[in-house]
Coordinates of N, CA, C and O in Angstrom, one line a residue:
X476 N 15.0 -8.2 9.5 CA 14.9 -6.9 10.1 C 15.6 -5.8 9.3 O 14.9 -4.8 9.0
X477 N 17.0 -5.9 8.8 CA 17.7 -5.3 8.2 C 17.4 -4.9 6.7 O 17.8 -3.9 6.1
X478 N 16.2 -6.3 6.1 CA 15.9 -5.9 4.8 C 14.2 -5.0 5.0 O 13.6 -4.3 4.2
X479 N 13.9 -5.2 6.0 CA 12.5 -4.0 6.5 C 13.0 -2.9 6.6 O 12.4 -2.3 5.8
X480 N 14.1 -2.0 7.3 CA 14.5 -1.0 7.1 C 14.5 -0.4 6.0 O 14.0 0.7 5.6
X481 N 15.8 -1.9 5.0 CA 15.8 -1.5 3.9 C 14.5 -0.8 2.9 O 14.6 0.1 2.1
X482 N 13.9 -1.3 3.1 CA 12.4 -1.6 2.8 C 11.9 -0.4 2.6 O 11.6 0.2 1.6
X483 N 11.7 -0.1 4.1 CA 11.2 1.2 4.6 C 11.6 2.4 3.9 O 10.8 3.4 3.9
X484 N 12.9 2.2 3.4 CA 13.6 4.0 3.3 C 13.1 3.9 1.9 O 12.4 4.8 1.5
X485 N 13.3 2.6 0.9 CA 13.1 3.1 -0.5 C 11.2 3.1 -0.5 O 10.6 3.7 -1.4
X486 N 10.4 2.5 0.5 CA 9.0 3.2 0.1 C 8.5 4.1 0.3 O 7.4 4.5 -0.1
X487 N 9.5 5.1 1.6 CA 9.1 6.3 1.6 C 9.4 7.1 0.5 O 8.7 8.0 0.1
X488 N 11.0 6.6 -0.4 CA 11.3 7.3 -1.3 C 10.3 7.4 -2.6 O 10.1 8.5 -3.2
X489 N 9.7 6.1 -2.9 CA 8.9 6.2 -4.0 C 7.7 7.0 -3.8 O 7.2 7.6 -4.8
X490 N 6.9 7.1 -2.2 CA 6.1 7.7 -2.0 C 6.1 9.1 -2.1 O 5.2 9.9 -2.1
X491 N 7.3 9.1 -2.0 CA 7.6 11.0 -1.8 C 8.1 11.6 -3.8 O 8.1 12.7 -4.3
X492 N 8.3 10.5 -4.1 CA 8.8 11.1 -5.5 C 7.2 11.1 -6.2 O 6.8 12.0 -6.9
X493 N 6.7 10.2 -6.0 CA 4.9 9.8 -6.7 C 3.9 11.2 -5.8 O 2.9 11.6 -6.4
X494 N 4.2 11.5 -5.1 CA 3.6 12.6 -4.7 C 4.0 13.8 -4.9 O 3.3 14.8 -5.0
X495 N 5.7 13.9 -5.2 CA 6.2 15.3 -6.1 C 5.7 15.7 -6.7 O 5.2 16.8 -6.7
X496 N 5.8 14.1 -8.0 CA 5.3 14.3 -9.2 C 3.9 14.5 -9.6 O 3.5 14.5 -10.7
X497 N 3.0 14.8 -8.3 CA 1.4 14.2 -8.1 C 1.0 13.6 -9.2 O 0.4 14.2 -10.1
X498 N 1.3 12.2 -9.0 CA 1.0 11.5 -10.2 C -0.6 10.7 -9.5 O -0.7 10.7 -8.3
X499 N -1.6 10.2 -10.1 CA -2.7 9.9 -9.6 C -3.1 8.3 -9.3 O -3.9 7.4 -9.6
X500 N -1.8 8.5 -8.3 CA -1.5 6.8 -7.6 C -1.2 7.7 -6.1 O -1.2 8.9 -5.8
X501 N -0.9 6.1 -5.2 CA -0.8 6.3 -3.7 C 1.0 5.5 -3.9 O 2.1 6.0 -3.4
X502 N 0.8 4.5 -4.6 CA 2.5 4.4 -4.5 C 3.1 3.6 -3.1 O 4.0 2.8 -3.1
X503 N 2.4 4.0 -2.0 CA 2.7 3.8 -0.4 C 3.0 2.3 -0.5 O 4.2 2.0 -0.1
X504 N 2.2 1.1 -0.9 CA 2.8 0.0 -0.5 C 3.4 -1.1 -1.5 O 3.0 -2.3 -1.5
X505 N 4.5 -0.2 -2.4 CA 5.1 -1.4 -3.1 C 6.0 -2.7 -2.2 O 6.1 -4.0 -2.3
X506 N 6.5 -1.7 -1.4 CA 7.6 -2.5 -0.7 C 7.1 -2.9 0.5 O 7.6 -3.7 1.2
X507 N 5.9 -2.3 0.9 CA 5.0 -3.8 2.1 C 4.9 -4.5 1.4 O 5.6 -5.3 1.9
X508 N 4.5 -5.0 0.2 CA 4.0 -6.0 -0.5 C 5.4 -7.0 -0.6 O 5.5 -8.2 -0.5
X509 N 6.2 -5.9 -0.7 CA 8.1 -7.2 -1.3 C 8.0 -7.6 -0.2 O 7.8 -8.8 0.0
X510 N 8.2 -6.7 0.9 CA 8.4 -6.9 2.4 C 7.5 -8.3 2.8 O 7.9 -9.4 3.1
X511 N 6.2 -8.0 2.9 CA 5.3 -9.3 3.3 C 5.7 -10.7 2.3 O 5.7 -11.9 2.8
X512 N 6.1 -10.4 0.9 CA 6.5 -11.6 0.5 C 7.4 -12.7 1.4 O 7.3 -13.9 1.7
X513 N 8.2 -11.6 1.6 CA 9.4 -12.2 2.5 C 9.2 -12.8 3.8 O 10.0 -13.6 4.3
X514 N 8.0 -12.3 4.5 CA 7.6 -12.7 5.8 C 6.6 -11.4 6.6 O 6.9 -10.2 6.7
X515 N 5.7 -11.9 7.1 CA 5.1 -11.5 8.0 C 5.5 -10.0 8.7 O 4.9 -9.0 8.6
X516 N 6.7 -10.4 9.4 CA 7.5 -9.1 10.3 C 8.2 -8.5 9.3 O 8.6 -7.5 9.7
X517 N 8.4 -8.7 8.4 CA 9.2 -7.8 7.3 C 8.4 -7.0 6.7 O 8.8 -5.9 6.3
X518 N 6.9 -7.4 6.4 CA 6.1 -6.6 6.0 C 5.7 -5.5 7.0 O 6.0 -4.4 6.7
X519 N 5.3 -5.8 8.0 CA 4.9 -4.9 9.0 C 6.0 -4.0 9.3 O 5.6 -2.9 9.6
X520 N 7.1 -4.3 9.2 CA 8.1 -3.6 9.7 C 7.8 -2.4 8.9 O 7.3 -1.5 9.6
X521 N 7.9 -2.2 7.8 CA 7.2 -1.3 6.9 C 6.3 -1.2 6.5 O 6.5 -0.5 5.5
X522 N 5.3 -1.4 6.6 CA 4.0 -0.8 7.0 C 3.7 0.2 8.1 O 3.2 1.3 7.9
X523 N 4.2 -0.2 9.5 CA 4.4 0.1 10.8 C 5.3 1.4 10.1 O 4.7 2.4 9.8
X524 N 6.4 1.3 10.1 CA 7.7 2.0 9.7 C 6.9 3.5 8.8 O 6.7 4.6 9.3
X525 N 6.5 3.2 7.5 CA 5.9 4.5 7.0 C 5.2 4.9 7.4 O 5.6 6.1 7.5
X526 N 4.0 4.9 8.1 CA 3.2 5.2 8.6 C 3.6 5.9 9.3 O 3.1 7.0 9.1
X527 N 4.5 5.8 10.4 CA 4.7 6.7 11.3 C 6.0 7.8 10.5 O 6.3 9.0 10.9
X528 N 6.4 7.2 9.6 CA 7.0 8.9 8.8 C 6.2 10.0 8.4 O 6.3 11.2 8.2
X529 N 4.8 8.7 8.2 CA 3.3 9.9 7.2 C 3.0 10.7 8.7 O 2.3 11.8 8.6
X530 N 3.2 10.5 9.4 CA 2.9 11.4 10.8 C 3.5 12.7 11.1 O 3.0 13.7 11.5
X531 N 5.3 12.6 10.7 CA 5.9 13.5 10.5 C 5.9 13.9 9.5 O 6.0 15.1 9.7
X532 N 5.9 13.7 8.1 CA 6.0 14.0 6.7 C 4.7 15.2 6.6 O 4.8 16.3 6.2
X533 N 3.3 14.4 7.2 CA 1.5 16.0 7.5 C 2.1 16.5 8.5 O 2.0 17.7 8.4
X534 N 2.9 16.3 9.5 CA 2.5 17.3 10.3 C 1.4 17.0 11.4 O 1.1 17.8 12.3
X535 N 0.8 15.6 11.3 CA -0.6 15.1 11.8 C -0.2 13.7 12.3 O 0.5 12.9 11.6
X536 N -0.7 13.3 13.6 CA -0.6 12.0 13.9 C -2.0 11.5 13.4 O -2.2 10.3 13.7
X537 N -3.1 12.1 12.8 CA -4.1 11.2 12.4 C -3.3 10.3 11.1 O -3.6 9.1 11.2
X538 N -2.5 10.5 10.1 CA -1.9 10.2 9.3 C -1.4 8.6 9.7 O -0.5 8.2 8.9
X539 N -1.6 7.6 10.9 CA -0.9 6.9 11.1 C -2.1 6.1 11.3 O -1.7 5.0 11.7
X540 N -3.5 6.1 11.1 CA -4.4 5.5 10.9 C -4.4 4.3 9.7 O -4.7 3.1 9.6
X541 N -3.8 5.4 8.7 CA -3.7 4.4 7.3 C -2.9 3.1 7.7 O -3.1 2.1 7.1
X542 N -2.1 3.2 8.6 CA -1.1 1.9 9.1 C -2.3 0.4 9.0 O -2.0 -0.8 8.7
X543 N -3.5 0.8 9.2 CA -4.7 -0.2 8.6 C -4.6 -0.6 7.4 O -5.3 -1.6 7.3
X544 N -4.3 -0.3 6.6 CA -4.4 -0.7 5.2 C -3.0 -1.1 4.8 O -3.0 -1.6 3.7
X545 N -1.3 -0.9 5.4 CA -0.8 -1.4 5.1 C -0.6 -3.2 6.2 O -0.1 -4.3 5.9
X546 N -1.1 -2.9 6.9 CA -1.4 -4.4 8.0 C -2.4 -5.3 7.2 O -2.3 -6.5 7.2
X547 N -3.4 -4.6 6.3 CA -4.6 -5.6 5.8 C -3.5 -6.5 4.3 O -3.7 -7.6 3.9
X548 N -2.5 -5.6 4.0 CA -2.1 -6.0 2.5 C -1.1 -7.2 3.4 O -1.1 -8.4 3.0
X549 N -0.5 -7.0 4.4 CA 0.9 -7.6 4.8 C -0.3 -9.4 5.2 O -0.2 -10.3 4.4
X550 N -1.0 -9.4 5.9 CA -2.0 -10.3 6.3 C -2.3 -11.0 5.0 O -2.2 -12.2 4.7
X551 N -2.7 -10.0 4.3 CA -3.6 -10.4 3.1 C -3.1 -11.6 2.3 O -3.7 -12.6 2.0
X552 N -1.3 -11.1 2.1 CA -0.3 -11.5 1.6 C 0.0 -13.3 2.3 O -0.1 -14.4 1.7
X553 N 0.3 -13.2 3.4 CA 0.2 -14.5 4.1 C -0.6 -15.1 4.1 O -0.3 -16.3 4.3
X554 N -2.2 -14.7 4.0 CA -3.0 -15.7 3.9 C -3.6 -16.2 2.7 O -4.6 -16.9 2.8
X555 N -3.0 -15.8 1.4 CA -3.3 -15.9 0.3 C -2.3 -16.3 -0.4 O -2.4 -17.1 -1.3
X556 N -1.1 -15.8 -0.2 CA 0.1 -16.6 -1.0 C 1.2 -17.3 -0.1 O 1.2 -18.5 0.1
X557 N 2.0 -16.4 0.6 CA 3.1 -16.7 1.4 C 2.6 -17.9 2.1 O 3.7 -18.5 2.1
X558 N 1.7 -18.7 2.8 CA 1.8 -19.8 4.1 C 1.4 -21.4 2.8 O 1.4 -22.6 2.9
X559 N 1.1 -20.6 1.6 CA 1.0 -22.2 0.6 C 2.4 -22.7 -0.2 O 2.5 -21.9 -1.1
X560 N 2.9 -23.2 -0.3 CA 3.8 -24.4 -0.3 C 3.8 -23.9 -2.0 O 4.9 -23.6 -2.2
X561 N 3.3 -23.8 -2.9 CA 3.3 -23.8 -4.4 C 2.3 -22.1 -4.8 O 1.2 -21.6 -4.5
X562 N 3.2 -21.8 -5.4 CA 3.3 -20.9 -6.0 C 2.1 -20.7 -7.0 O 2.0 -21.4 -8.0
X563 N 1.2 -19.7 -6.8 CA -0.1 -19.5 -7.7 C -0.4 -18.0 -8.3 O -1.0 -17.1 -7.7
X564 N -0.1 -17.8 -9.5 CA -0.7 -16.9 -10.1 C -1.9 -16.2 -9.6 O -2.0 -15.0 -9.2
X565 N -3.2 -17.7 -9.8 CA -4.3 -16.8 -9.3 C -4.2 -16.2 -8.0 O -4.7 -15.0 -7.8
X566 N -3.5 -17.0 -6.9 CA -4.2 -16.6 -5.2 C -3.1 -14.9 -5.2 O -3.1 -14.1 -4.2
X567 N -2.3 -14.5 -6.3 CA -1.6 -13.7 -6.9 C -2.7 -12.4 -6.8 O -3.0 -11.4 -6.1
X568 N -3.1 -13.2 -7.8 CA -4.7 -12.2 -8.2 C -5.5 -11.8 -7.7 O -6.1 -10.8 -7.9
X569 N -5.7 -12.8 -6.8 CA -7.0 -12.9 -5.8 C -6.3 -11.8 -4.6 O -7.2 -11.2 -3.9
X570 N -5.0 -11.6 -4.3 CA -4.2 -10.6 -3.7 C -4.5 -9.2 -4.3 O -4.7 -8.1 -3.8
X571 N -4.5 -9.7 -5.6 CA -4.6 -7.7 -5.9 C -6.3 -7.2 -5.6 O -6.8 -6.3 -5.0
X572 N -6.7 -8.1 -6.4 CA -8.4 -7.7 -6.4 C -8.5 -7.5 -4.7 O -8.4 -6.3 -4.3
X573 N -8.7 -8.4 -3.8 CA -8.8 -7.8 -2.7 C -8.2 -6.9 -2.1 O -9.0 -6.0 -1.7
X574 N -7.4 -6.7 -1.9 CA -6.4 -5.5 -1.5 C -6.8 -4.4 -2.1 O -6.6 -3.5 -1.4
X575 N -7.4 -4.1 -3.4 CA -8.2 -3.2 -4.2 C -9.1 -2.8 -3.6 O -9.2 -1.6 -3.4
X576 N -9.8 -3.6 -3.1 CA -11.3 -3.5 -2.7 C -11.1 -3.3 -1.0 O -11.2 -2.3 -0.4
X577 N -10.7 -4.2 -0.8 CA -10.4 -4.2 1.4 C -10.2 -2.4 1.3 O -11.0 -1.4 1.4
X578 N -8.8 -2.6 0.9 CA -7.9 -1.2 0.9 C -8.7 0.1 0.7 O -8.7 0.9 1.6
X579 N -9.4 0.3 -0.4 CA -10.2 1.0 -0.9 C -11.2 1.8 0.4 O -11.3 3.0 0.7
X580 N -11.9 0.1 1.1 CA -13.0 0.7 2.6 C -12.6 0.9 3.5 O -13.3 1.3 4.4
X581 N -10.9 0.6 3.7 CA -10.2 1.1 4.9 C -10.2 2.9 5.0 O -10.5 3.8 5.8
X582 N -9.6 2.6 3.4 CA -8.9 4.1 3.4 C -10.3 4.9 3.1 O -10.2 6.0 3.7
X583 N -11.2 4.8 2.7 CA -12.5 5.2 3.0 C -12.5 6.0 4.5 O -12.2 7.1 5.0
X584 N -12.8 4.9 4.8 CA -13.3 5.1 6.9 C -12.2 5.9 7.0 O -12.3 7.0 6.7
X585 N -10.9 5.5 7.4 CA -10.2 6.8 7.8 C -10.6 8.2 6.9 O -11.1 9.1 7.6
X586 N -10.4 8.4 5.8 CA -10.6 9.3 5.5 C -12.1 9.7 6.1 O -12.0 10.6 6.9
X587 N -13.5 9.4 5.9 CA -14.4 9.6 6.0 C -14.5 9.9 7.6 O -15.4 10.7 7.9
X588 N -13.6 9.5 8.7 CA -13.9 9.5 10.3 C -12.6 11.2 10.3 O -13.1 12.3 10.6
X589 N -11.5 11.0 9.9 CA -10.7 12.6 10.2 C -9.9 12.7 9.3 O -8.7 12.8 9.5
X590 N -10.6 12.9 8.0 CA -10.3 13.9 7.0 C -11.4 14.6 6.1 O -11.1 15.4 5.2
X591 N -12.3 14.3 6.3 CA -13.5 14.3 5.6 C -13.6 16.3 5.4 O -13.7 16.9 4.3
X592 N -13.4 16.7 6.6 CA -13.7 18.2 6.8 C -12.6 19.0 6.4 O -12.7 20.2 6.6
X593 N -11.6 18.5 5.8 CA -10.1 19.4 5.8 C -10.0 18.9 4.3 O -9.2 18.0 3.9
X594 N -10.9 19.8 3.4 CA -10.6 19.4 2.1 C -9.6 19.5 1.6 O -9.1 20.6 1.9
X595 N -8.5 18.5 0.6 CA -7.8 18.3 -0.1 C -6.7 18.4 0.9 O -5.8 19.1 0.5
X596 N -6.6 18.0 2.0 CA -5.5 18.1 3.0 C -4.9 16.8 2.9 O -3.6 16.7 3.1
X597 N -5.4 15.9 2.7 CA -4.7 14.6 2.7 C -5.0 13.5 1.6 O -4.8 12.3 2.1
X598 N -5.4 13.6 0.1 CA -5.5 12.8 -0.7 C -4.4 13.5 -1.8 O -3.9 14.6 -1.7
X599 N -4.3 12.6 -2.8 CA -3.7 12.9 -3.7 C -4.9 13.8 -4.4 O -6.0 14.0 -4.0
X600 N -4.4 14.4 -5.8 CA -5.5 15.1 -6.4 C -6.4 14.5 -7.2 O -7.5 15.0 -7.4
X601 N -6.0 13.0 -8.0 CA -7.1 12.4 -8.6 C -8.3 12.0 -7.8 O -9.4 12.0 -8.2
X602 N -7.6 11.8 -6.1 CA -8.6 10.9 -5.2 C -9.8 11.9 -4.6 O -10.9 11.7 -4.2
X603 N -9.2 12.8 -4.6 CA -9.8 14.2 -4.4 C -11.1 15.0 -5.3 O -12.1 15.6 -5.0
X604 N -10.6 14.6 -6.3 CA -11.5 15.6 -7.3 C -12.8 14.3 -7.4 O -14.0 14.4 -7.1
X605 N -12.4 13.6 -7.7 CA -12.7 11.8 -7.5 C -14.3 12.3 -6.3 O -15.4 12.6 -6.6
X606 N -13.5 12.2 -5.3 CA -14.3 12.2 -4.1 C -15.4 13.2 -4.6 O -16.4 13.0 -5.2
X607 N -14.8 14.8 -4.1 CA -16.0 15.6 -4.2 C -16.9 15.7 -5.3 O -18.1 16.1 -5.1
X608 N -16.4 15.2 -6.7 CA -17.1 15.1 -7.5 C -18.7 14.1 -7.4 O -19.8 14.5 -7.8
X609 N -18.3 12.9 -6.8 CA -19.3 12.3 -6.4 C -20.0 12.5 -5.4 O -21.1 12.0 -5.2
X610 N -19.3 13.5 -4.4 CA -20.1 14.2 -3.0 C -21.1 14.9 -3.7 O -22.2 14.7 -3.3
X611 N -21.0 15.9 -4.9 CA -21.8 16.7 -5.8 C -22.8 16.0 -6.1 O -23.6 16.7 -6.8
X612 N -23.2 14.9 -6.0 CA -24.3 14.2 -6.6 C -24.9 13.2 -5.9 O -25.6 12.2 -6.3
X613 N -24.3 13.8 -4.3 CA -25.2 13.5 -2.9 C -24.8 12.1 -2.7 O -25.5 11.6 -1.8
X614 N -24.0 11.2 -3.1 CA -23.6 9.5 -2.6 C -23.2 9.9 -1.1 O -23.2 8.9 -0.4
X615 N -23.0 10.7 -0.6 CA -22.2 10.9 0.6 C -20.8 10.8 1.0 O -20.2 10.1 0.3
X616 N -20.4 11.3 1.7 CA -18.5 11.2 1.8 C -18.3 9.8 1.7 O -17.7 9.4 0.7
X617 N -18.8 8.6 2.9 CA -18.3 7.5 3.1 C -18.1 7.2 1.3 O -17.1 7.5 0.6
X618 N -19.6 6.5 0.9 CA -19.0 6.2 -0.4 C -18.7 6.4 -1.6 O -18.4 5.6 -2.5
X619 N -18.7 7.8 -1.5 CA -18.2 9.0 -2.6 C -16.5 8.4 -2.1 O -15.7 8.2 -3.1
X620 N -15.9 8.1 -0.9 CA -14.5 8.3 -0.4 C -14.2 6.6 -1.2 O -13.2 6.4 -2.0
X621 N -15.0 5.8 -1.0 CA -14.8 4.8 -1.5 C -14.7 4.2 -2.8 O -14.1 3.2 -3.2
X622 N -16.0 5.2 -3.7 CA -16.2 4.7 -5.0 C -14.6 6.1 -6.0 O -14.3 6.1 -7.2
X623 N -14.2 6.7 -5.2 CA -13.1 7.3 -6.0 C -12.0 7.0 -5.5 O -11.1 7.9 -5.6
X624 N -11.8 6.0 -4.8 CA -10.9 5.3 -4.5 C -10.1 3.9 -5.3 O -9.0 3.5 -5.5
X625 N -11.6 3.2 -5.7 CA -11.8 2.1 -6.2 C -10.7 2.2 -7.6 O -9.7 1.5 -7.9
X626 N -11.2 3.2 -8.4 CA -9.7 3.1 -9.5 C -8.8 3.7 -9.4 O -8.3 4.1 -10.5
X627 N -8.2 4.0 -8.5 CA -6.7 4.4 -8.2 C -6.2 3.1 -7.2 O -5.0 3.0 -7.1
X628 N -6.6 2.6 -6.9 CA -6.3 1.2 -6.5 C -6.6 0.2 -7.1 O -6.2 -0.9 -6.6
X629 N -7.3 0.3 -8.4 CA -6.7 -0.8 -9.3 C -5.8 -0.9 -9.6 O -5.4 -2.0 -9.5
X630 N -4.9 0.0 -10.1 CA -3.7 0.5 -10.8 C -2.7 0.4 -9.2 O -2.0 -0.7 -9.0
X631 N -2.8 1.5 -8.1 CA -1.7 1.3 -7.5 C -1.8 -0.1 -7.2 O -0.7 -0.6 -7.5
X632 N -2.6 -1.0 -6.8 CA -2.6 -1.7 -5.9 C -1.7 -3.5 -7.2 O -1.1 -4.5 -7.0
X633 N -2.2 -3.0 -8.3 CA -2.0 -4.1 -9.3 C -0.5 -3.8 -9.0 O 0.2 -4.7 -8.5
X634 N 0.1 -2.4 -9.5 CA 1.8 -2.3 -9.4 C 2.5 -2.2 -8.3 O 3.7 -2.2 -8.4
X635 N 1.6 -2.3 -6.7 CA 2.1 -2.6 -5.9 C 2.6 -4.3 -5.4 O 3.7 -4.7 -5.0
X636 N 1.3 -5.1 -5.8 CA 1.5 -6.4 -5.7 C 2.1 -7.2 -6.5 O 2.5 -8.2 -6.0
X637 N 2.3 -7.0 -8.0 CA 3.1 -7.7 -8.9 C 3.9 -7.2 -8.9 O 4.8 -8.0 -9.1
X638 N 4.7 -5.5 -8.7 CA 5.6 -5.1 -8.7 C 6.7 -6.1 -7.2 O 7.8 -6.6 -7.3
X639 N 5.8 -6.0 -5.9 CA 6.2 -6.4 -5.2 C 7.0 -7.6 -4.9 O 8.1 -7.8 -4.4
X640 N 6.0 -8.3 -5.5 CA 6.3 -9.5 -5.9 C 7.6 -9.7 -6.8 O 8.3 -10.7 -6.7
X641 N 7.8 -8.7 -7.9 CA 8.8 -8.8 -8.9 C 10.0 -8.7 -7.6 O 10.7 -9.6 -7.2
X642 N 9.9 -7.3 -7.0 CA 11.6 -7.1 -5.9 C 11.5 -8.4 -5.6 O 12.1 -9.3 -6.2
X643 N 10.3 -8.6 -4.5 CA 11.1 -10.1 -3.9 C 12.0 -11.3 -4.2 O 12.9 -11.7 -3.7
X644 N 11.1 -11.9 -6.1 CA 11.6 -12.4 -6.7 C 13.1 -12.2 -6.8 O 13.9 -13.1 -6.6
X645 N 13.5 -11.1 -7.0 CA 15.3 -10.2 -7.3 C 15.8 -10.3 -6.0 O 17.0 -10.6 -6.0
X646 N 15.2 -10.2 -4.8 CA 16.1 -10.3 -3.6 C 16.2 -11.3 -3.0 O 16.9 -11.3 -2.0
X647 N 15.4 -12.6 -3.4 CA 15.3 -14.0 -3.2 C 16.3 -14.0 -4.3 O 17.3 -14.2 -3.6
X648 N 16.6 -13.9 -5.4 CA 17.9 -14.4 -6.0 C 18.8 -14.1 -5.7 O 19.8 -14.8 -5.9
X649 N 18.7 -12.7 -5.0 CA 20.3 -12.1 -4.7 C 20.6 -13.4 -3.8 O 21.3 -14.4 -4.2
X650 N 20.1 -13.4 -2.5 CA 20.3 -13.9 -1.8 C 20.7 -15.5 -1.3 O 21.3 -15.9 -0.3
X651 N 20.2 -16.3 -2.4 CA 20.3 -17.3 -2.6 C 21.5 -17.2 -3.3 O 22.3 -18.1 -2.9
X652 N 22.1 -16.5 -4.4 CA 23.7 -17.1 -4.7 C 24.3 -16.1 -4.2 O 25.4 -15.9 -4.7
X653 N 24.0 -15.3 -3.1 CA 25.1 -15.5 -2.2 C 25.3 -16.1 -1.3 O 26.4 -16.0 -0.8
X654 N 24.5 -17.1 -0.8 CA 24.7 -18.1 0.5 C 24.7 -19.2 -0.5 O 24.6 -20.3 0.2
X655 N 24.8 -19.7 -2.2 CA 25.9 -20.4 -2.6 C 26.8 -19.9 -2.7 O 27.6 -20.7 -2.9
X656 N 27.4 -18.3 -2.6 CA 28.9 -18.2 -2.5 C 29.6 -18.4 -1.4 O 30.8 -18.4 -1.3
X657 N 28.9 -18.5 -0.5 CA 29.5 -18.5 1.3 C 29.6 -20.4 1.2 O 30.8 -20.7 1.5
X658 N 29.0 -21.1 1.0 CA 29.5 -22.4 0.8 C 30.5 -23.2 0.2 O 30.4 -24.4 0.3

């Protein structure tokens, strides 16, 4: 519970510095990813947890829709790596590519059901120019929202899940020689 908080405050941090900087990432779920390494409720905790900061942070409670796409990665994460007993690179892999793709038609649909009409109110600017550029050439919002999606979620979603994966790795060490120093 205590390391989900923890969780929480540094992915709002990275999300808010990666959107300063409008760098042409989402950034949003490095730390559901550490978080879900660790467990199920620790992922969600923060998932759950930002989400509803992105509510106050727009100004908009539609902003708490996206809480779908941090639940799909925390899931994603347990049913592909976390519940198997040995440790796999690929089901690693098979975590990012999906979560690329899942994530991608989530964040689609919300955007495409209440943001569609409020241009550039709620994407970053790559995902944006991305979008309407392909709207210009009639694909339609859904998958104009989805096909300019698709590569900004290779990248976030690769540095979300390996990166993720890297904290966990670091806070599973901490934590283990300190419960050998308590012994």
């Amino acid at each position: 519970m205590i390391l989900g908080l923890i969780f929480t405050v540094l992915n709002i941090l990275v999300t808010y510095i990666v959107q300063a900087l409008q760098w042409p990432f989402f950034m949003d779920m490095i730390f559901v990813y550490a978080g879900s390494f660790i467990g199920l409720p620790c992922g969600l905790i923060v998932g759950i947890l930002h989400s509803i900061w992105g509510i106050f942070f727009h100004h908009n409670f539609l902003y708490f829709f996206y809480v779908i796409c941090c639940i799909t990665g925390t899931i994603l994460t347990k049913v592909l790596v976390t519940r198997h007993e040995d440790f796999s690179w690929i089901r690693l892999t098979l975590l990012f590519f999906l979560s690329t793709v899942i994530i991608s038609l989530e964040g689609s649909i919300v955007y495409s059901v209440f943001f569609a009409e409020a241009v550039g109110d709620n994407e970053n600017s790559t995902v944006m120019f991305l979008t309407y550029t392909l709207i210009m050439q009639n694909l339609g919002v859904q998958l104009s929202a989805f096909l300019a999606r698709l590569p900004v979620n290779l990248f976030d979603k690769a540095i979300a899940v390996y990166g993720g994966f890297g904290i966990f790795c670091g806070v599973r060490k901490i934590i283990q020689k300190r419960e050998l120093l308590e012994v």
